[in-house]
mmCIF file of C-alpha atoms in Angstrom:
data_model
loop_
_atom_site.group_PDB
_atom_site.id
_atom_site.type_symbol
_atom_site.label_atom_id
_atom_site.label_comp_id
_atom_site.label_asym_id
_atom_site.label_seq_id
_atom_site.Cartn_x
_atom_site.Cartn_y
_atom_site.Cartn_z
ATOM 1 C CA UNK L 261 -28.984 -10.506 23.408
ATOM 2 C CA UNK L 262 -26.451 -9.463 25.697
ATOM 3 C CA UNK L 263 -23.104 -9.062 24.824
ATOM 4 C CA UNK L 264 -20.212 -9.076 27.146
ATOM 5 C CA UNK L 265 -15.926 -9.672 27.176
ATOM 6 C CA UNK L 266 -14.404 -11.477 29.393
ATOM 7 C CA UNK L 267 -11.155 -10.263 28.894
ATOM 8 C CA UNK L 268 -10.491 -6.109 27.932
ATOM 9 C CA UNK L 269 -10.357 -4.875 24.023
ATOM 10 C CA UNK L 270 -7.842 -2.853 23.387
ATOM 11 C CA UNK L 271 -7.869 1.156 24.371
ATOM 12 C CA UNK L 272 -10.214 2.561 22.864
ATOM 13 C CA UNK L 273 -12.319 -0.196 21.387
ATOM 14 C CA UNK L 274 -15.941 -0.760 23.275
ATOM 15 C CA UNK L 275 -18.547 -3.663 22.765
ATOM 16 C CA UNK L 276 -21.631 -1.462 22.006
ATOM 17 C CA UNK L 277 -25.263 -3.340 23.479
ATOM 18 C CA UNK L 278 -24.991 -4.696 20.102
ATOM 19 C CA UNK L 279 -22.170 -6.881 19.674
ATOM 20 C CA UNK L 280 -20.754 -4.539 17.599
ATOM 21 C CA UNK L 281 -16.833 -3.189 17.971
ATOM 22 C CA UNK L 282 -16.527 0.852 17.915
ATOM 23 C CA UNK L 283 -14.144 3.278 18.514
ATOM 24 C CA UNK L 284 -10.590 4.060 17.907
ATOM 25 C CA UNK L 285 -8.164 1.469 18.806
ATOM 26 C CA UNK L 286 -4.909 3.917 20.326
ATOM 27 C CA UNK L 287 -2.157 0.252 19.100
ATOM 28 C CA UNK L 288 -1.843 -2.156 16.895
ATOM 29 C CA UNK L 289 -1.577 -5.852 17.070
ATOM 30 C CA UNK L 290 -3.910 -8.523 17.683
ATOM 31 C CA UNK L 291 -5.972 -8.746 20.692
ATOM 32 C CA UNK L 292 -6.951 -12.100 21.939
ATOM 33 C CA UNK L 293 -10.514 -11.942 23.236
ATOM 34 C CA UNK L 294 -12.924 -14.045 24.554
ATOM 35 C CA UNK L 295 -16.707 -12.359 24.068
ATOM 36 C CA UNK L 296 -20.127 -14.244 25.113
ATOM 37 C CA UNK L 297 -23.447 -13.579 24.561
ATOM 38 C CA UNK L 298 -26.548 -14.348 26.436
ATOM 39 C CA UNK L 299 -30.353 -14.490 25.080
ATOM 40 C CA UNK L 300 -33.994 -14.002 26.771
ATOM 41 C CA UNK L 301 -33.570 -17.584 27.738
ATOM 42 C CA UNK L 302 -30.655 -17.348 29.311
ATOM 43 C CA UNK L 303 -28.364 -19.346 26.473
ATOM 44 C CA UNK L 304 -24.787 -18.292 26.588
ATOM 45 C CA UNK L 305 -22.419 -18.415 24.243
ATOM 46 C CA UNK L 306 -18.593 -18.091 24.563
ATOM 47 C CA UNK L 307 -16.097 -18.075 21.700
ATOM 48 C CA UNK L 308 -11.801 -16.734 21.809
ATOM 49 C CA UNK L 309 -11.125 -14.743 18.860
ATOM 50 C CA UNK L 310 -8.441 -13.493 17.407
ATOM 51 C CA UNK L 311 -8.902 -8.925 16.953
ATOM 52 C CA UNK L 312 -6.511 -7.804 14.369
ATOM 53 C CA UNK L 313 -5.896 -3.957 14.447
ATOM 54 C CA UNK L 314 -3.835 -2.056 11.882
ATOM 55 C CA UNK L 315 -2.596 0.992 11.156
ATOM 56 C CA UNK L 316 -3.898 2.384 7.889
ATOM 57 C CA UNK L 317 -3.113 1.740 4.970
ATOM 58 C CA UNK L 318 -1.112 4.397 2.148
ATOM 59 C CA UNK L 319 1.589 4.031 -0.618
ATOM 60 C CA UNK L 320 4.740 5.781 0.624
ATOM 61 C CA UNK L 321 6.524 6.046 -2.743
ATOM 62 C CA UNK L 322 6.822 9.632 -3.788
ATOM 63 C CA UNK L 323 4.135 10.453 -6.877
ATOM 64 C CA UNK L 324 7.741 11.535 -8.734
ATOM 65 C CA UNK L 325 9.448 8.443 -9.542
ATOM 66 C CA UNK L 326 13.411 8.531 -10.401
ATOM 67 C CA UNK L 327 13.231 9.083 -14.478
ATOM 68 C CA UNK L 328 14.339 5.961 -17.213
ATOM 69 C CA UNK L 329 16.608 7.077 -19.615
ATOM 70 C CA UNK L 330 15.646 6.073 -23.216
ATOM 71 C CA UNK L 331 15.815 2.539 -23.891
ATOM 72 C CA UNK L 332 17.237 1.355 -20.799
ATOM 73 C CA UNK L 333 16.040 -1.244 -18.202
ATOM 74 C CA UNK L 334 14.236 0.679 -15.263
ATOM 75 C CA UNK L 335 12.706 -1.359 -11.747
ATOM 76 C CA UNK L 336 11.586 -0.299 -9.075
ATOM 77 C CA UNK L 337 9.932 -1.359 -6.125
ATOM 78 C CA UNK L 338 6.429 0.493 -4.785
ATOM 79 C CA UNK L 339 5.959 0.937 -0.935
ATOM 80 C CA UNK L 340 3.190 0.800 1.300
ATOM 81 C CA UNK L 341 2.691 0.767 5.110
ATOM 82 C CA UNK L 342 0.814 0.472 7.689
ATOM 83 C CA UNK L 343 -2.022 -2.734 6.725
ATOM 84 C CA UNK L 344 -2.224 -6.201 6.878
ATOM 85 C CA UNK L 345 0.269 -8.459 5.284
ATOM 86 C CA UNK L 346 0.405 -9.221 2.285
ATOM 87 C CA UNK L 347 0.150 -6.446 -0.199
ATOM 88 C CA UNK L 348 -1.168 -6.484 -3.370
ATOM 89 C CA UNK L 349 -0.316 -4.118 -6.316
ATOM 90 C CA UNK L 350 -2.247 -3.569 -9.036
ATOM 91 C CA UNK L 351 -2.584 -1.052 -11.884
ATOM 92 C CA UNK L 352 -6.114 1.581 -11.594
ATOM 93 C CA UNK L 353 -5.920 4.038 -14.332
ATOM 94 C CA UNK L 354 -3.592 4.263 -16.938
ATOM 95 C CA UNK L 355 -0.878 2.367 -18.606
ATOM 96 C CA UNK L 356 2.634 1.567 -18.086
ATOM 97 C CA UNK L 357 5.342 3.019 -20.122
ATOM 98 C CA UNK L 358 5.657 0.928 -23.524
ATOM 99 C CA UNK L 359 9.312 -0.737 -24.569
ATOM 100 C CA UNK L 360 10.812 -0.401 -28.421
ATOM 101 C CA UNK L 361 9.859 -3.797 -28.809
ATOM 102 C CA UNK L 362 6.476 -3.020 -27.719
ATOM 103 C CA UNK L 363 6.127 -4.758 -24.955
ATOM 104 C CA UNK L 364 4.785 -3.317 -22.304
ATOM 105 C CA UNK L 365 6.428 -2.397 -18.740
ATOM 106 C CA UNK L 366 5.220 -4.989 -15.921
ATOM 107 C CA UNK L 367 4.082 -4.160 -12.521
ATOM 108 C CA UNK L 368 4.033 -7.724 -10.302
ATOM 109 C CA UNK L 369 1.286 -7.999 -7.264
ATOM 110 C CA UNK L 370 5.002 -7.563 -5.009
ATOM 111 C CA UNK L 371 4.894 -4.334 -5.911
ATOM 112 C CA UNK L 372 7.865 -4.057 -8.521
ATOM 113 C CA UNK L 373 7.601 -2.039 -11.055
ATOM 114 C CA UNK L 374 9.638 -3.195 -14.612
ATOM 115 C CA UNK L 375 10.064 -2.710 -18.098
ATOM 116 C CA UNK L 376 13.119 -0.901 -20.357
ATOM 117 C CA UNK L 377 12.265 2.489 -21.698
ATOM 118 C CA UNK L 378 10.976 3.600 -24.928
ATOM 119 C CA UNK L 379 12.948 4.954 -26.654
ATOM 120 C CA UNK L 380 12.766 8.490 -27.328
ATOM 121 C CA UNK L 381 11.613 11.113 -24.543
ATOM 122 C CA UNK L 382 8.377 10.865 -22.848
ATOM 123 C CA UNK L 383 5.850 11.573 -19.705
ATOM 124 C CA UNK L 384 4.296 8.830 -18.123
ATOM 125 C CA UNK L 385 1.055 9.530 -15.818
ATOM 126 C CA UNK L 386 -0.996 6.313 -14.163
ATOM 127 C CA UNK L 387 -2.700 5.334 -10.683
ATOM 128 C CA UNK L 388 -2.145 2.342 -8.554
ATOM 129 C CA UNK L 389 -3.618 0.822 -5.895
ATOM 130 C CA UNK L 390 -2.671 -1.168 -3.554
ATOM 131 C CA UNK L 391 -4.668 -3.466 -1.453
ATOM 132 C CA UNK L 392 -3.792 -5.522 2.036
ATOM 133 C CA UNK L 393 -4.909 -8.988 3.839
ATOM 134 C CA UNK L 394 -7.635 -7.187 5.133
ATOM 135 C CA UNK L 395 -9.739 -5.540 1.501
ATOM 136 C CA UNK L 396 -8.232 -2.291 2.784
ATOM 137 C CA UNK L 397 -7.015 -0.031 -0.521
ATOM 138 C CA UNK L 398 -4.752 2.470 -1.264
ATOM 139 C CA UNK L 399 -4.387 4.266 -4.720
ATOM 140 C CA UNK L 400 -2.348 6.859 -5.448
ATOM 141 C CA UNK L 401 -0.902 8.792 -8.895
ATOM 142 C CA UNK L 402 2.559 8.634 -10.279
ATOM 143 C CA UNK L 403 4.670 10.290 -12.745
ATOM 144 C CA UNK L 404 7.613 9.035 -14.726
ATOM 145 C CA UNK L 405 9.770 10.738 -17.277
ATOM 146 C CA UNK L 406 11.804 8.852 -19.766
ATOM 147 C CA UNK L 407 15.037 11.878 -20.300
ATOM 148 C CA UNK L 408 18.100 12.054 -22.521
ATOM 149 C CA UNK L 409 21.185 13.169 -20.802
ATOM 150 C CA UNK L 410 20.886 11.353 -17.509
ATOM 151 C CA UNK L 411 24.817 10.957 -15.507
ATOM 152 C CA UNK L 412 24.943 8.651 -12.578
ATOM 153 C CA UNK L 413 26.249 11.020 -9.486
ATOM 154 C CA UNK L 414 27.912 8.861 -6.990
ATOM 155 C CA UNK L 415 28.410 9.143 -3.213
ATOM 156 C CA UNK L 416 29.394 7.501 -0.358
ATOM 157 C CA UNK L 417 25.956 6.432 0.379
ATOM 158 C CA UNK L 418 24.415 5.357 -2.943
ATOM 159 C CA UNK L 419 24.205 6.799 -6.747
ATOM 160 C CA UNK L 420 21.687 9.169 -7.522
ATOM 161 C CA UNK L 421 20.841 10.610 -10.761
ATOM 162 C CA UNK L 422 21.295 14.091 -12.048
ATOM 163 C CA UNK L 423 21.063 15.780 -15.900
ATOM 164 C CA UNK L 424 23.509 16.853 -17.557
ATOM 165 C CA UNK L 425 23.062 21.396 -17.667
ATOM 166 C CA UNK L 426 23.027 21.616 -21.435
ATOM 167 C CA UNK L 427 19.794 19.442 -21.289
ATOM 168 C CA UNK L 428 17.971 21.257 -18.787
#
């Protein structure tokens, strides 16, 4: 078979004699390419293809999560960069905290972690995996402390959490 393209491939990619697209693209996006193949009898087939080039997938949420206060509601959204949307999120190792009522926290496919913090102080370590629409995966381990004595620290832009000096 003899492979060729009538339209240019993204910079950094080439079409190998086997018909395989090889290399590392220098930019992301969706590229329309016209690919042709010819056999030994000179029969030819042509197709217009959409080639999607995406940045590498990673979880950008900090591995040390904002602490939770005992017995209080907690909710936060994990964030990913790169990959092909939509992203789906899964717990792959460890266990999520358990509320005083016995209900386990939830992690939605959209990456929202929610629940009521355990009644006492505790520490939780678990691994989350994000998958993109193209099948790429990225895993990261997170740590979440449940600590008493948290106070809200307001500022002009946002509020933060801090421990009382006597608790440290």
